[in-house]
Amino acid sequence: MAAQGRHGGKKSNKMTALVVDDNTVNRMIHHRLLDNLGIENVAVVNGKEAVDIHCSGKTFDLILMDMDMPVMNGIEATRQLREMGIRSMIAGVSTRSMEREIREFIEAGLDDYQEKPLTMSKLISIIHKING
Amino acid sequence: MESSHLRQQIAAMRQSFFDEEILDGQFCQLERLENRGNPNFVEEVLTMYFRDSTTLLQTVEQEIETDTIDLAKVDMMLHKFKGSSASIGANKVRNNITKTRQLLEEGNLEGAKLAFRELRMEHDNLRAKLEPYFQQLRQVGPVETATRPKGSDHA
């Protein structure tokens, strides 16, 4: 999937991703995983910042969304992004294992869900879904 | 020669982390993320982990020693701590977090306090073991990753 250029100019073929996680360690790891796959990525620390960055006009091929975050959690952020018409692949990434909690997250508009910790093989399986 | 001996020492230290089940296969995942452009990635992540965990453990300790514990707050903190511990492969720390949370959920406060002390000990033990490991790694440069230890596949 071709990404829109950052400044709305020439389209780049490089995939782009947004990491949404309030935990520094997880942001570092997810950033490195994406970097190693050649995916340009930025990180924000909660769901509100994820919504705000989209409101500023930026879009991403992939959003890695944590569930539990302060200010705005991943469920609410996913819901709002979908209501805004954002059709990017949103993959929920969380340590939650209760079916009810995961179902609520998925029903908010996820395309995929992976239990943390996120590994290279899990990330590749998410990306394969983008590429169909 | 000296470098070779030091590398063997480092490799033995590393293997002991898995043999003692202090770390699991997720740590190997972190090691695979290191490359020429980011040769100290694992140490950077662990440094960040311990920076955050030290503060968190102090906060949790203060909270559980009060008469009116905010159980939801403590559980959320431990939940987050479990997540980052799992992300770095801190196996025993993660297991102790689970135990502490379970006892809190059961309303067994004294049990939970004891479990939390064990958690703190495991955390401090992990740091005490990793600090000299990374110190020695810095002396010789990155060691080539050994084969994945048996029964530690968390991928």
XYZ file of N, CA and C in Angstrom:
861
model
N 0.867 -1.194 0.000
C 0.000 0.000 0.000
C 0.893 1.231 0.000
N 0.726 2.090 -0.943
C 1.583 3.268 -1.014
C 1.134 4.279 0.034
N 2.064 4.933 0.672
C 1.738 5.913 1.711
C 1.759 7.306 1.121
N 0.928 8.150 1.671
C 0.940 9.556 1.228
C 2.177 10.222 1.798
N 2.837 11.050 1.005
C 4.025 11.743 1.481
C 3.689 12.624 2.667
N 4.640 12.776 3.570
C 4.410 13.520 4.801
C 3.891 14.939 4.567
N 4.428 15.567 3.526
C 4.026 16.948 3.288
C 2.987 17.021 2.184
N 2.297 15.904 1.966
C 1.239 15.890 0.954
C 1.778 15.986 -0.453
N 3.073 15.715 -0.599
C 3.672 15.850 -1.933
C 3.776 14.539 -2.648
N 4.954 14.226 -3.123
C 5.187 13.012 -3.917
C 4.917 11.772 -3.064
N 4.189 10.830 -3.669
C 3.871 9.618 -2.927
C 5.126 8.758 -2.804
N 5.294 8.159 -1.606
C 6.409 7.262 -1.368
C 5.854 5.854 -1.323
N 6.693 4.849 -1.748
C 6.223 3.478 -1.668
C 6.524 2.856 -0.325
N 7.175 3.620 0.545
C 7.550 3.065 1.832
C 6.322 3.013 2.738
N 6.175 1.861 3.394
C 5.057 1.701 4.305
C 5.283 2.589 5.527
N 4.193 3.069 6.128
C 4.313 3.923 7.312
C 3.477 3.340 8.441
N 3.887 3.609 9.663
C 3.171 3.080 10.811
C 3.159 4.071 11.959
N 2.140 3.954 12.774
C 2.014 4.755 13.982
C 1.974 3.800 15.179
N 2.861 4.026 16.125
C 2.881 3.234 17.360
C 2.166 4.031 18.441
N 1.147 3.432 19.037
C 0.385 4.121 20.078
C 0.511 3.313 21.369
N 1.340 3.783 22.276
C 1.592 3.037 23.512
C 2.151 3.988 24.568
N 1.618 3.901 25.778
C 2.083 4.803 26.834
C 3.360 4.304 27.506
N 3.749 3.077 27.207
C 4.933 2.497 27.858
C 6.185 2.695 27.000
N 7.198 3.295 27.609
C 8.424 3.637 26.871
C 9.118 2.404 26.299
N 9.198 1.355 27.106
C 9.877 0.124 26.661
C 9.176 -0.448 25.432
N 7.862 -0.517 25.487
C 7.119 -1.057 24.346
C 7.268 -0.175 23.110
N 7.254 1.121 23.309
C 7.441 2.037 22.155
C 8.801 1.806 21.517
N 9.820 1.634 22.334
C 11.182 1.406 21.806
C 11.227 0.114 20.997
N 10.624 -0.922 21.537
C 10.685 -2.230 20.873
C 9.873 -2.209 19.582
N 8.679 -1.655 19.644
C 7.836 -1.630 18.443
C 8.471 -0.764 17.361
N 9.074 0.343 17.776
C 9.764 1.226 16.828
C 10.893 0.478 16.126
N 11.676 -0.282 16.902
C 12.814 -1.022 16.348
C 12.340 -2.144 15.419
N 11.274 -2.837 15.830
C 10.710 -3.899 14.984
C 10.327 -3.332 13.617
N 9.639 -2.209 13.635
C 9.183 -1.573 12.391
C 10.367 -1.053 11.589
N 11.315 -0.433 12.271
C 12.525 0.079 11.614
C 13.249 -1.026 10.862
N 13.389 -2.163 11.517
C 14.126 -3.284 10.921
C 13.425 -3.851 9.691
N 12.127 -3.589 9.596
C 11.380 -4.010 8.412
C 11.311 -2.900 7.372
N 12.001 -1.810 7.646
C 12.028 -0.697 6.692
C 10.752 0.122 6.686
N 10.011 0.071 7.783
C 8.739 0.794 7.862
C 8.975 2.094 8.625
N 8.720 3.201 7.964
C 8.833 4.507 8.624
C 7.787 4.576 9.712
N 8.163 5.021 10.881
C 7.172 5.026 11.948
C 7.392 6.162 12.924
N 6.283 6.580 13.520
C 6.315 7.554 14.602
C 5.557 6.953 15.767
N 5.810 7.496 16.954
C 5.159 6.964 18.156
C 4.469 8.084 18.907
N 3.314 7.762 19.467
C 2.604 8.675 20.352
C 2.282 7.913 21.627
N 1.898 8.680 22.678
C 1.832 8.040 23.998
C 0.428 7.736 24.498
N -0.586 8.123 23.741
C -1.940 7.756 24.151
C -2.898 7.893 22.965
N -4.126 7.459 23.176
C -5.109 7.460 22.108
C -5.448 8.855 21.604
N -5.448 9.829 22.488
C -5.787 11.206 22.068
C -4.744 11.728 21.074
N -3.471 11.429 21.374
C -2.406 11.879 20.448
C -2.534 11.158 19.116
N -3.011 9.916 19.143
C -3.208 9.183 17.892
C -4.306 9.854 17.062
N -5.371 10.252 17.730
C -6.462 10.944 17.030
C -5.978 12.310 16.531
N -5.265 13.025 17.382
C -4.784 14.372 17.025
C -3.868 14.341 15.809
N -2.992 13.342 15.749
C -2.036 13.291 14.636
C -2.781 13.042 13.318
N -3.890 12.307 13.403
C -4.709 12.116 12.203
C -5.476 13.391 11.854
N -5.919 14.104 12.880
C -6.612 15.380 12.644
C -5.693 16.391 11.959
N -4.386 16.235 12.187
C -3.427 17.169 11.568
C -3.193 16.827 10.099
N -3.786 15.707 9.653
C -3.707 15.375 8.229
C -2.805 14.201 7.909
N -2.124 13.677 8.902
C -1.223 12.550 8.641
C -2.029 11.253 8.588
N -1.585 10.352 7.727
C -2.190 9.010 7.693
C -1.079 7.967 7.673
N -1.421 6.783 8.044
C -0.439 5.704 8.154
C -1.038 4.431 7.565
N -0.176 3.576 7.058
C -0.658 2.283 6.558
C -1.058 1.374 7.706
N -0.334 1.503 8.811
C -0.528 0.599 9.939
C -0.514 1.382 11.252
N -1.435 1.028 12.136
C -1.435 1.610 13.485
C -1.348 0.457 14.473
N -0.324 0.495 15.320
C -0.209 -0.493 16.402
C -0.769 0.161 17.657
N -1.916 -0.311 18.099
C -2.669 0.361 19.160
C -2.658 -0.446 20.451
N -2.091 0.135 21.489
C -2.158 -0.451 22.823
C -3.574 -0.259 23.361
N -3.985 -1.079 24.291
C -5.342 -0.939 24.820
C -5.410 0.015 26.018
N -4.609 -0.235 27.018
C -4.699 0.540 28.256
C -3.744 1.714 28.231
N -4.316 2.901 28.106
C -3.489 4.110 28.095
C -4.226 5.214 28.834
N -3.515 6.135 29.437
C -4.186 7.262 30.099
C -4.741 8.241 29.059
N -5.539 9.165 29.479
C -6.141 10.223 28.658
C -7.198 9.643 27.723
N -6.772 8.777 26.814
C -7.730 8.079 25.945
C -7.183 6.683 25.669
N -7.973 5.654 25.962
C -7.465 4.291 25.774
C -7.589 3.858 24.318
N -7.086 2.676 24.032
C -7.035 2.199 22.654
C -8.407 1.912 22.067
N -9.348 1.482 22.912
C -10.697 1.184 22.438
C -11.353 2.463 21.941
N -11.298 3.503 22.745
C -11.911 4.778 22.377
C -11.207 5.402 21.181
N -9.888 5.313 21.160
C -9.122 5.888 20.052
C -9.469 5.180 18.743
N -9.582 3.866 18.793
C -9.926 3.095 17.590
C -11.300 3.501 17.096
N -12.236 3.598 18.029
C -13.600 3.998 17.692
C -13.602 5.355 16.991
N -12.904 6.306 17.574
C -12.879 7.664 17.007
C -12.204 7.700 15.643
N -11.126 6.950 15.502
C -10.436 6.937 14.202
C -11.347 6.377 13.121
N -12.095 5.352 13.445
C -13.013 4.772 12.458
C -14.138 5.754 12.133
N -14.612 6.453 13.152
C -15.667 7.452 12.929
C -15.172 8.598 12.055
N -13.864 8.848 12.126
C -13.258 9.905 11.298
C -13.070 9.423 9.862
N -13.305 8.127 9.645
C -13.132 7.578 8.300
C -11.739 7.024 8.040
N -10.964 6.833 9.084
C -9.615 6.279 8.916
C -9.736 4.790 8.623
N -9.203 4.387 7.491
C -9.329 2.990 7.035
C -8.007 2.232 7.128
N -7.033 2.834 7.789
C -5.742 2.158 7.959
C -5.938 0.835 8.684
N -4.959 -0.074 8.524
C -4.945 -1.315 9.307
C -4.658 -0.919 10.760
N -5.575 -1.238 11.648
C -5.335 -0.983 13.067
C -5.205 -2.334 13.758
N -4.039 -2.576 14.320
C -3.797 -3.830 15.032
C -3.701 -3.521 16.523
N -4.588 -4.112 17.287
C -4.528 -3.962 18.736
C -3.415 -4.841 19.291
N -2.649 -4.258 20.205
C -1.558 -5.008 20.831
C -1.680 -4.809 22.338
N -1.924 -5.877 23.061
C -2.147 -5.710 24.492
C -1.784 -6.982 25.245
N -1.630 -6.841 26.552
C -1.374 -8.022 27.375
C -2.687 -8.602 27.908
N -3.794 -7.955 27.594
C -5.091 -8.454 28.063
C -5.368 -9.817 27.445
N -5.895 -10.718 28.264
C -6.153 -12.048 27.725
C -7.609 -12.476 27.898
N -8.412 -11.670 28.614
C -9.826 -12.045 28.791
C -10.584 -11.805 27.505
N -11.350 -12.809 27.106
C -12.061 -12.766 25.821
C -12.974 -11.538 25.716
N -13.635 -11.237 26.818
C -14.590 -10.123 26.822
C -13.885 -8.792 26.512
N -12.704 -8.635 27.127
C -11.953 -7.382 26.946
C -11.440 -7.272 25.510
N -10.937 -8.400 25.000
C -10.397 -8.392 23.638
C -11.529 -8.153 22.638
N -12.690 -8.749 22.909
C -13.836 -8.601 21.994
C -14.257 -7.135 21.897
N -14.266 -6.472 23.046
C -14.652 -5.045 23.058
C -13.666 -4.230 22.222
N -12.400 -4.574 22.329
C -11.358 -3.879 21.574
C -11.549 -4.124 20.076
N -11.777 -5.376 19.721
C -11.962 -5.729 18.304
C -13.196 -5.041 17.737
N -14.271 -5.038 18.521
C -15.531 -4.449 18.045
C -15.431 -2.927 17.880
N -14.451 -2.319 18.485
C -14.232 -0.873 18.317
C -13.736 -0.556 16.905
N -13.223 -1.608 16.211
C -12.805 -1.387 14.831
C -11.434 -1.910 14.455
N -10.908 -2.844 15.232
C -9.593 -3.408 14.895
C -9.681 -4.306 13.670
N -8.571 -4.376 12.952
C -8.433 -5.338 11.858
C -7.717 -6.598 12.335
N -6.976 -6.456 13.420
C -6.208 -7.584 13.946
C -5.933 -7.338 15.418
N -5.640 -8.398 16.126
C -5.266 -8.290 17.534
C -4.127 -9.256 17.806
N -3.092 -8.738 18.479
C -1.972 -9.594 18.852
C -1.677 -9.391 20.334
N -1.442 -10.517 21.015
C -1.103 -10.411 22.430
C 0.358 -10.021 22.571
N 0.631 -9.109 23.485
C 2.029 -8.733 23.756
C 2.717 -9.895 24.469
N 4.048 -10.041 24.345
C 4.912 -9.118 23.633
C 4.862 -9.294 22.116
N 4.985 -8.168 21.424
C 4.980 -8.197 19.975
C 6.342 -8.705 19.499
N 6.311 -9.654 18.590
C 7.544 -10.213 18.049
C 7.588 -9.931 16.551
N 8.722 -10.221 15.942
C 8.867 -10.002 14.507
C 7.852 -10.853 13.730
N 7.660 -12.085 14.146
C 6.731 -12.958 13.401
C 5.287 -12.465 13.531
N 4.930 -11.947 14.695
C 3.566 -11.408 14.865
C 3.390 -10.170 13.995
N 4.403 -9.329 13.964
C 4.328 -8.101 13.174
C 4.236 -8.437 11.678
N 5.010 -9.396 11.250
C 4.968 -9.813 9.839
C 3.588 -10.357 9.481
N 2.966 -11.081 10.386
C 1.627 -11.611 10.102
C 0.614 -10.474 9.972
N 0.789 -9.399 10.744
C -0.079 -8.215 10.624
C 0.131 -7.573 9.255
N 1.383 -7.417 8.857
C 1.715 -6.735 7.595
C 1.217 -7.530 6.405
N 1.257 -8.845 6.491
C 0.726 -9.671 5.413
C -0.749 -9.395 5.180
N -1.454 -9.053 6.241
C -2.875 -8.745 6.098
C -3.075 -7.433 5.344
N -2.145 -6.500 5.523
C -2.226 -5.225 4.790
C -2.042 -5.491 3.310
N -1.039 -6.333 3.015
C -0.699 -6.596 1.630
C -1.639 -7.580 0.970
N -2.564 -8.114 1.776
C -3.569 -9.033 1.237
C -2.954 -10.365 0.918
N 43.421 -13.331 23.221
C 43.212 -14.461 24.174
C 42.291 -14.020 25.309
N 42.678 -12.846 25.878
C 41.914 -12.331 27.007
C 40.485 -12.048 26.585
N 40.369 -11.481 25.365
C 39.053 -11.151 24.827
C 38.234 -12.421 24.651
N 38.879 -13.476 24.177
C 38.193 -14.749 23.949
C 37.687 -15.323 25.281
N 38.502 -15.229 26.304
C 38.116 -15.726 27.630
C 36.941 -14.924 28.171
N 36.988 -13.610 27.959
C 35.913 -12.733 28.429
C 34.605 -13.050 27.689
N 34.726 -13.300 26.396
C 33.539 -13.646 25.602
C 32.920 -14.950 26.102
N 33.776 -15.896 26.470
C 33.248 -17.160 27.013
C 32.527 -16.929 28.329
N 33.101 -16.050 29.128
C 32.488 -15.706 30.420
C 31.111 -15.081 30.201
N 31.075 -14.160 29.221
C 29.825 -13.458 28.908
C 28.775 -14.449 28.416
N 29.201 -15.360 27.534
C 28.277 -16.359 26.992
C 27.735 -17.250 28.115
N 28.600 -17.590 29.062
C 28.187 -18.434 30.191
C 27.197 -17.690 31.090
N 27.483 -16.392 31.305
C 26.559 -15.556 32.100
C 25.184 -15.540 31.440
N 25.221 -15.298 30.134
C 23.969 -15.198 29.370
C 23.191 -16.507 29.470
N 23.862 -17.621 29.286
C 23.186 -18.922 29.339
C 22.575 -19.167 30.722
N 23.270 -18.692 31.754
C 22.776 -18.902 33.125
C 21.434 -18.195 33.336
N 21.244 -17.051 32.641
C 19.968 -16.320 32.775
C 18.806 -17.202 32.315
N 19.045 -17.980 31.278
C 17.986 -18.849 30.739
C 17.868 -20.124 31.571
N 19.018 -20.671 31.982
C 18.997 -21.889 32.801
C 18.256 -21.653 34.119
N 18.449 -20.452 34.681
C 17.789 -20.118 35.962
C 16.381 -19.569 35.736
N 15.978 -19.483 34.461
C 14.637 -19.002 34.065
C 14.372 -17.567 34.517
N 15.463 -16.827 34.652
C 15.316 -15.391 34.952
C 14.831 -14.677 33.701
N 15.364 -15.104 32.552
C 14.953 -14.567 31.261
C 14.359 -15.681 30.408
N 13.517 -15.257 29.451
C 12.975 -16.243 28.502
C 13.286 -15.809 27.070
N 12.683 -16.524 26.128
C 13.000 -16.324 24.715
C 12.748 -14.922 24.190
N 11.909 -14.151 24.870
C 11.656 -12.786 24.417
C 12.927 -11.946 24.455
N 13.838 -12.281 25.376
C 15.118 -11.567 25.444
C 15.907 -11.797 24.155
N 15.813 -13.030 23.639
C 16.491 -13.340 22.369
C 15.890 -12.515 21.230
N 14.581 -12.302 21.293
C 13.922 -11.455 20.291
C 14.519 -10.045 20.295
N 14.775 -9.526 21.486
C 15.385 -8.187 21.597
C 16.781 -8.191 21.002
N 17.534 -9.239 21.288
C 18.906 -9.330 20.775
C 18.906 -9.335 19.252
N 17.920 -9.965 18.663
C 17.840 -10.034 17.187
C 17.538 -8.662 16.581
N 17.037 -7.758 17.392
C 16.726 -6.419 16.871
C 17.958 -5.514 16.820
N 19.050 -5.969 17.434
C 20.281 -5.181 17.388
C 20.915 -5.334 16.019
N 21.454 -4.251 15.538
C 22.222 -4.322 14.293
C 23.331 -3.290 14.355
N 24.051 -3.162 13.253
C 25.208 -2.254 13.241
C 24.800 -0.828 13.578
N 23.603 -0.464 13.135
C 23.153 0.901 13.373
C 22.691 1.129 14.799
N 22.461 0.054 15.519
C 21.939 0.154 16.874
C 22.488 -0.975 17.742
N 23.823 -0.972 17.956
C 24.473 -2.113 18.605
C 24.178 -2.248 20.102
N 23.672 -1.171 20.723
C 23.408 -1.214 22.173
C 21.921 -1.220 22.478
N 21.136 -1.659 21.517
C 19.681 -1.573 21.655
C 19.183 -2.293 22.906
N 19.657 -3.507 23.147
C 19.158 -4.282 24.284
C 19.467 -3.565 25.593
N 20.697 -3.070 25.709
C 21.061 -2.361 26.939
C 20.214 -1.091 27.116
N 19.952 -0.407 26.010
C 19.120 0.816 26.087
C 17.709 0.478 26.579
N 17.162 -0.601 26.043
C 15.813 -1.002 26.448
C 15.796 -1.395 27.927
N 16.784 -2.169 28.336
C 16.831 -2.601 29.734
C 17.042 -1.427 30.684
N 17.840 -0.463 30.254
C 18.064 0.738 31.077
C 16.755 1.471 31.286
N 15.982 1.601 30.196
C 14.680 2.266 30.270
C 13.729 1.468 31.160
N 13.754 0.159 31.011
C 12.901 -0.725 31.811
C 13.161 -0.519 33.294
N 14.420 -0.524 33.684
C 14.753 -0.398 35.110
C 14.481 1.014 35.622
N 14.611 1.998 34.748
C 14.284 3.369 35.151
C 12.806 3.453 35.534
N 11.960 2.881 34.686
C 10.513 2.915 34.929
C 10.107 1.990 36.071
N 10.707 0.808 36.123
C 10.290 -0.191 37.106
C 10.637 0.235 38.531
N 11.753 0.912 38.692
C 12.171 1.361 40.029
C 11.126 2.323 40.607
N 10.705 3.260 39.791
C 9.681 4.236 40.222
C 8.365 3.531 40.508
N 7.989 2.631 39.604
C 6.720 1.928 39.758
C 6.689 1.105 41.037
N 7.754 0.384 41.301
C 7.791 -0.472 42.491
C 7.710 0.355 43.771
N 8.350 1.509 43.756
C 8.267 2.399 44.936
C 6.832 2.862 45.142
N 6.171 3.220 44.060
C 4.788 3.707 44.132
C 3.863 2.597 44.621
N 4.028 1.402 44.083
C 3.182 0.273 44.489
C 3.418 -0.050 45.963
N 4.667 -0.042 46.366
C 4.997 -0.350 47.769
C 4.328 0.651 48.719
N 4.418 1.922 48.367
C 3.775 2.955 49.199
C 2.275 2.708 49.272
N 1.703 2.351 48.126
C 0.258 2.175 48.039
C -0.215 0.982 48.869
N 0.497 -0.152 48.775
C 0.005 -1.356 49.470
C 0.277 -1.302 50.965
N 1.115 -0.383 51.395
C 1.366 -0.249 52.832
C 0.377 0.705 53.504
N -0.460 1.380 52.697
C -1.451 2.294 53.291
C -2.654 1.498 53.795
N -3.464 2.166 54.617
C -4.662 1.506 55.152
C -5.772 1.413 54.102
N -5.753 2.362 53.199
C -6.810 2.378 52.172
C -6.177 2.226 50.785
N -5.946 0.969 50.456
C -5.269 0.698 49.168
C -6.238 0.925 48.014
N -5.776 1.619 47.011
C -6.563 1.772 45.789
C -6.233 0.565 44.916
N -7.048 -0.470 45.063
C -6.738 -1.751 44.412
C -6.715 -1.626 42.885
N -7.636 -0.853 42.354
C -7.700 -0.697 40.889
C -6.427 -0.038 40.373
N -5.960 0.954 41.118
C -4.740 1.680 40.716
C -3.524 0.743 40.760
N -3.437 -0.030 41.858
C -2.302 -0.951 42.010
C -2.348 -2.019 40.917
N -3.551 -2.543 40.658
C -3.688 -3.575 39.635
C -3.287 -3.051 38.263
N -3.694 -1.839 37.945
C -3.333 -1.271 36.638
C -1.827 -1.088 36.531
N -1.204 -0.621 37.609
C 0.260 -0.438 37.590
C 0.961 -1.772 37.393
N 0.471 -2.787 38.107
C 1.096 -4.105 37.977
C 0.845 -4.704 36.589
N -0.333 -4.417 36.050
C -0.662 -4.884 34.701
C 0.322 -4.299 33.683
N 0.574 -3.014 33.804
C 1.522 -2.341 32.910
C 2.935 -2.886 33.102
N 3.285 -3.099 34.350
C 4.616 -3.607 34.668
C 4.787 -5.015 34.092
N 3.718 -5.796 34.149
C 3.746 -7.147 33.585
C 4.007 -7.070 32.080
N 3.362 -6.105 31.442
C 3.523 -5.933 29.996
C 4.961 -5.632 29.612
N 5.564 -4.686 30.294
C 6.940 -4.338 29.929
C 7.912 -5.443 30.343
N 7.616 -6.141 31.431
C 8.471 -7.254 31.853
C 8.415 -8.380 30.816
N 7.221 -8.650 30.305
C 7.075 -9.675 29.270
C 7.813 -9.252 28.010
N 7.782 -7.967 27.705
C 8.425 -7.457 26.483
C 9.941 -7.603 26.497
N 10.536 -7.621 27.672
C 11.996 -7.781 27.736
C 12.405 -9.212 28.084
N 11.414 -10.067 28.328
C 11.731 -11.467 28.644
C 12.045 -11.711 30.107
N 11.609 -10.813 30.989
C 11.882 -10.965 32.431
C 10.886 -11.972 33.000
N 11.210 -13.235 32.865
C 10.301 -14.343 33.152
C 9.861 -14.412 34.619
N 10.833 -14.455 35.520
C 10.487 -14.602 36.952
C 9.772 -13.359 37.466
N 10.201 -12.199 37.017
C 9.544 -10.959 37.442
C 8.079 -10.986 37.004
N 7.871 -11.379 35.743
C 6.521 -11.438 35.205
C 5.665 -12.412 36.017
N 6.201 -13.575 36.344
C 5.445 -14.585 37.115
C 5.090 -14.066 38.496
N 6.021 -13.331 39.104
C 5.754 -12.781 40.431
C 4.709 -11.682 40.386
N 4.669 -10.935 39.301
C 3.632 -9.908 39.138
C 2.263 -10.594 39.080
N 2.182 -11.662 38.307
C 0.924 -12.400 38.167
C 0.450 -12.908 39.525
N 1.398 -13.448 40.293
C 1.076 -13.993 41.622
C 0.562 -12.881 42.539
N 1.223 -11.747 42.522
C 0.839 -10.614 43.376
C -0.562 -10.140 43.018
N -0.818 -10.016 41.725
C -2.121 -9.527 41.264
C -3.239 -10.494 41.659
N -2.934 -11.786 41.540
C -3.929 -12.806 41.858
C -4.317 -12.727 43.336
N -3.313 -12.580 44.182
C -3.571 -12.519 45.629
C -4.352 -11.250 45.986
N -4.050 -10.161 45.328
C -4.801 -8.910 45.552
C -6.259 -9.102 45.137
N -6.450 -9.757 44.011
C -7.801 -9.989 43.509
C -8.599 -10.881 44.460
N -7.898 -11.814 45.094
C -8.555 -12.727 46.035
C -8.806 -12.053 47.388
N -8.285 -10.859 47.553
C -8.474 -10.133 48.820
C -7.489 -10.548 49.899
N -6.484 -11.314 49.487
C -5.466 -11.792 50.431
C -4.340 -10.752 50.493
N -4.552 -9.749 51.325
C -3.629 -8.616 51.348
C -2.254 -8.996 51.900
N -2.264 -9.773 52.956
C -0.973 -10.166 53.550
C -0.178 -11.036 52.581
N -0.888 -11.941 51.914
C -0.259 -12.777 50.898
C 0.308 -11.948 49.757
N -0.464 -10.936 49.378
C -0.042 -10.068 48.283
C 1.194 -9.257 48.673
N 1.237 -8.819 49.918
C 2.421 -8.052 50.375
C 3.666 -8.917 50.347
N 3.487 -10.169 50.746
C 4.616 -11.114 50.724
C 5.057 -11.362 49.286
N 4.080 -11.576 48.410
C 4.374 -11.823 46.996
C 5.061 -10.604 46.384
N 4.632 -9.427 46.811
C 5.238 -8.202 46.284
C 6.700 -8.098 46.715
N 6.973 -8.519 47.954
C 8.375 -8.502 48.404
C 9.217 -9.459 47.560
N 8.671 -10.608 47.236
C 9.369 -11.568 46.370
C 9.583 -10.955 44.984
N 8.560 -10.253 44.521
C 8.644 -9.579 43.213
C 9.781 -8.571 43.220
N 9.856 -7.809 44.277
C 10.920 -6.803 44.393
C 12.295 -7.451 44.386
N 12.372 -8.583 45.101
C 13.648 -9.313 45.167
C 14.056 -9.828 43.800
N 13.093 -10.392 43.059
C 13.385 -10.916 41.719
C 13.819 -9.792 40.792
N 13.146 -8.676 40.913
C 13.474 -7.502 40.094
C 14.895 -7.030 40.389
N 15.218 -6.919 41.665
C 16.557 -6.455 42.057
C 17.622 -7.474 41.651
N 17.265 -8.745 41.741
C 18.183 -9.815 41.334
C 18.461 -9.721 39.834
N 17.408 -9.473 39.068
C 17.553 -9.341 37.612
C 18.507 -8.195 37.281
N 18.307 -7.077 37.948
C 19.167 -5.918 37.668
C 20.619 -6.205 38.074
N 20.757 -6.856 39.244
C 22.102 -7.168 39.751
C 22.847 -8.106 38.801
N 22.119 -8.965 38.119
C 22.753 -9.912 37.190
C 23.027 -9.263 35.833
N 22.148 -8.390 35.393
C 22.297 -7.821 34.055
C 23.334 -6.703 33.999
N 23.464 -5.962 35.078
C 24.417 -4.835 35.054
C 25.834 -5.270 34.738
N 26.402 -6.285 35.439
C 27.758 -6.719 35.082
C 27.827 -7.361 33.703
N 26.736 -7.983 33.276
C 26.677 -8.609 31.950
C 26.864 -7.545 30.871
N 26.111 -6.462 30.961
C 26.215 -5.398 29.953
C 27.539 -4.659 30.060
N 28.036 -4.561 31.271
C 29.346 -3.938 31.487
C 30.423 -4.702 30.728
N 30.390 -6.012 30.849
C 31.384 -6.842 30.170
C 31.162 -6.826 28.658
N 29.909 -6.802 28.252
C 29.591 -6.731 26.817
C 30.203 -5.485 26.198
N 30.104 -4.384 26.923
C 30.646 -3.119 26.418
C 32.156 -3.207 26.258
N 32.781 -3.989 27.120
C 34.248 -4.124 27.057
C 34.687 -4.821 25.795
N 33.936 -5.866 25.403
C 34.388 -6.644 24.245
C 33.628 -6.354 22.961
N 32.498 -5.630 23.047
C 31.666 -5.435 21.884
C 30.623 -6.531 21.871
N 29.583 -6.438 21.005
C 28.468 -7.378 21.034
C 28.925 -8.793 20.800
N 28.377 -9.723 21.637
C 28.647 -11.153 21.448
C 27.672 -11.664 20.415
N 28.101 -12.595 19.542
C 27.158 -13.179 18.581
C 26.120 -13.957 19.345
N 24.876 -13.797 18.961
C 23.788 -14.452 19.668
C 23.937 -15.963 19.596
N 23.818 -16.634 20.761
C 23.913 -18.093 20.795
C 22.608 -18.676 20.269
N 22.557 -19.980 20.113
C 21.310 -20.599 19.664
C 20.269 -20.415 20.745
N 19.030 -20.386 20.340
C 17.939 -20.127 21.265
C 17.923 -21.233 22.309
N 17.816 -20.851 23.581
C 17.790 -21.858 24.636
C 16.547 -22.732 24.523
N 16.658 -23.968 24.997
C 15.541 -24.896 24.848
C 14.362 -24.439 25.693
N 13.156 -24.662 25.153
C 11.945 -24.412 25.919
C 11.713 -22.966 26.287
N 12.271 -22.047 25.535
C 12.114 -20.634 25.874
C 11.529 -19.864 24.714
N 10.814 -20.583 23.824
C 10.278 -19.933 22.651
C 8.997 -19.182 23.018
N 9.086 -17.870 22.989
C 7.923 -17.051 23.294
C 7.420 -16.335 22.082
N 7.930 -16.687 20.907
C 7.602 -15.919 19.690
C 6.195 -16.064 19.228
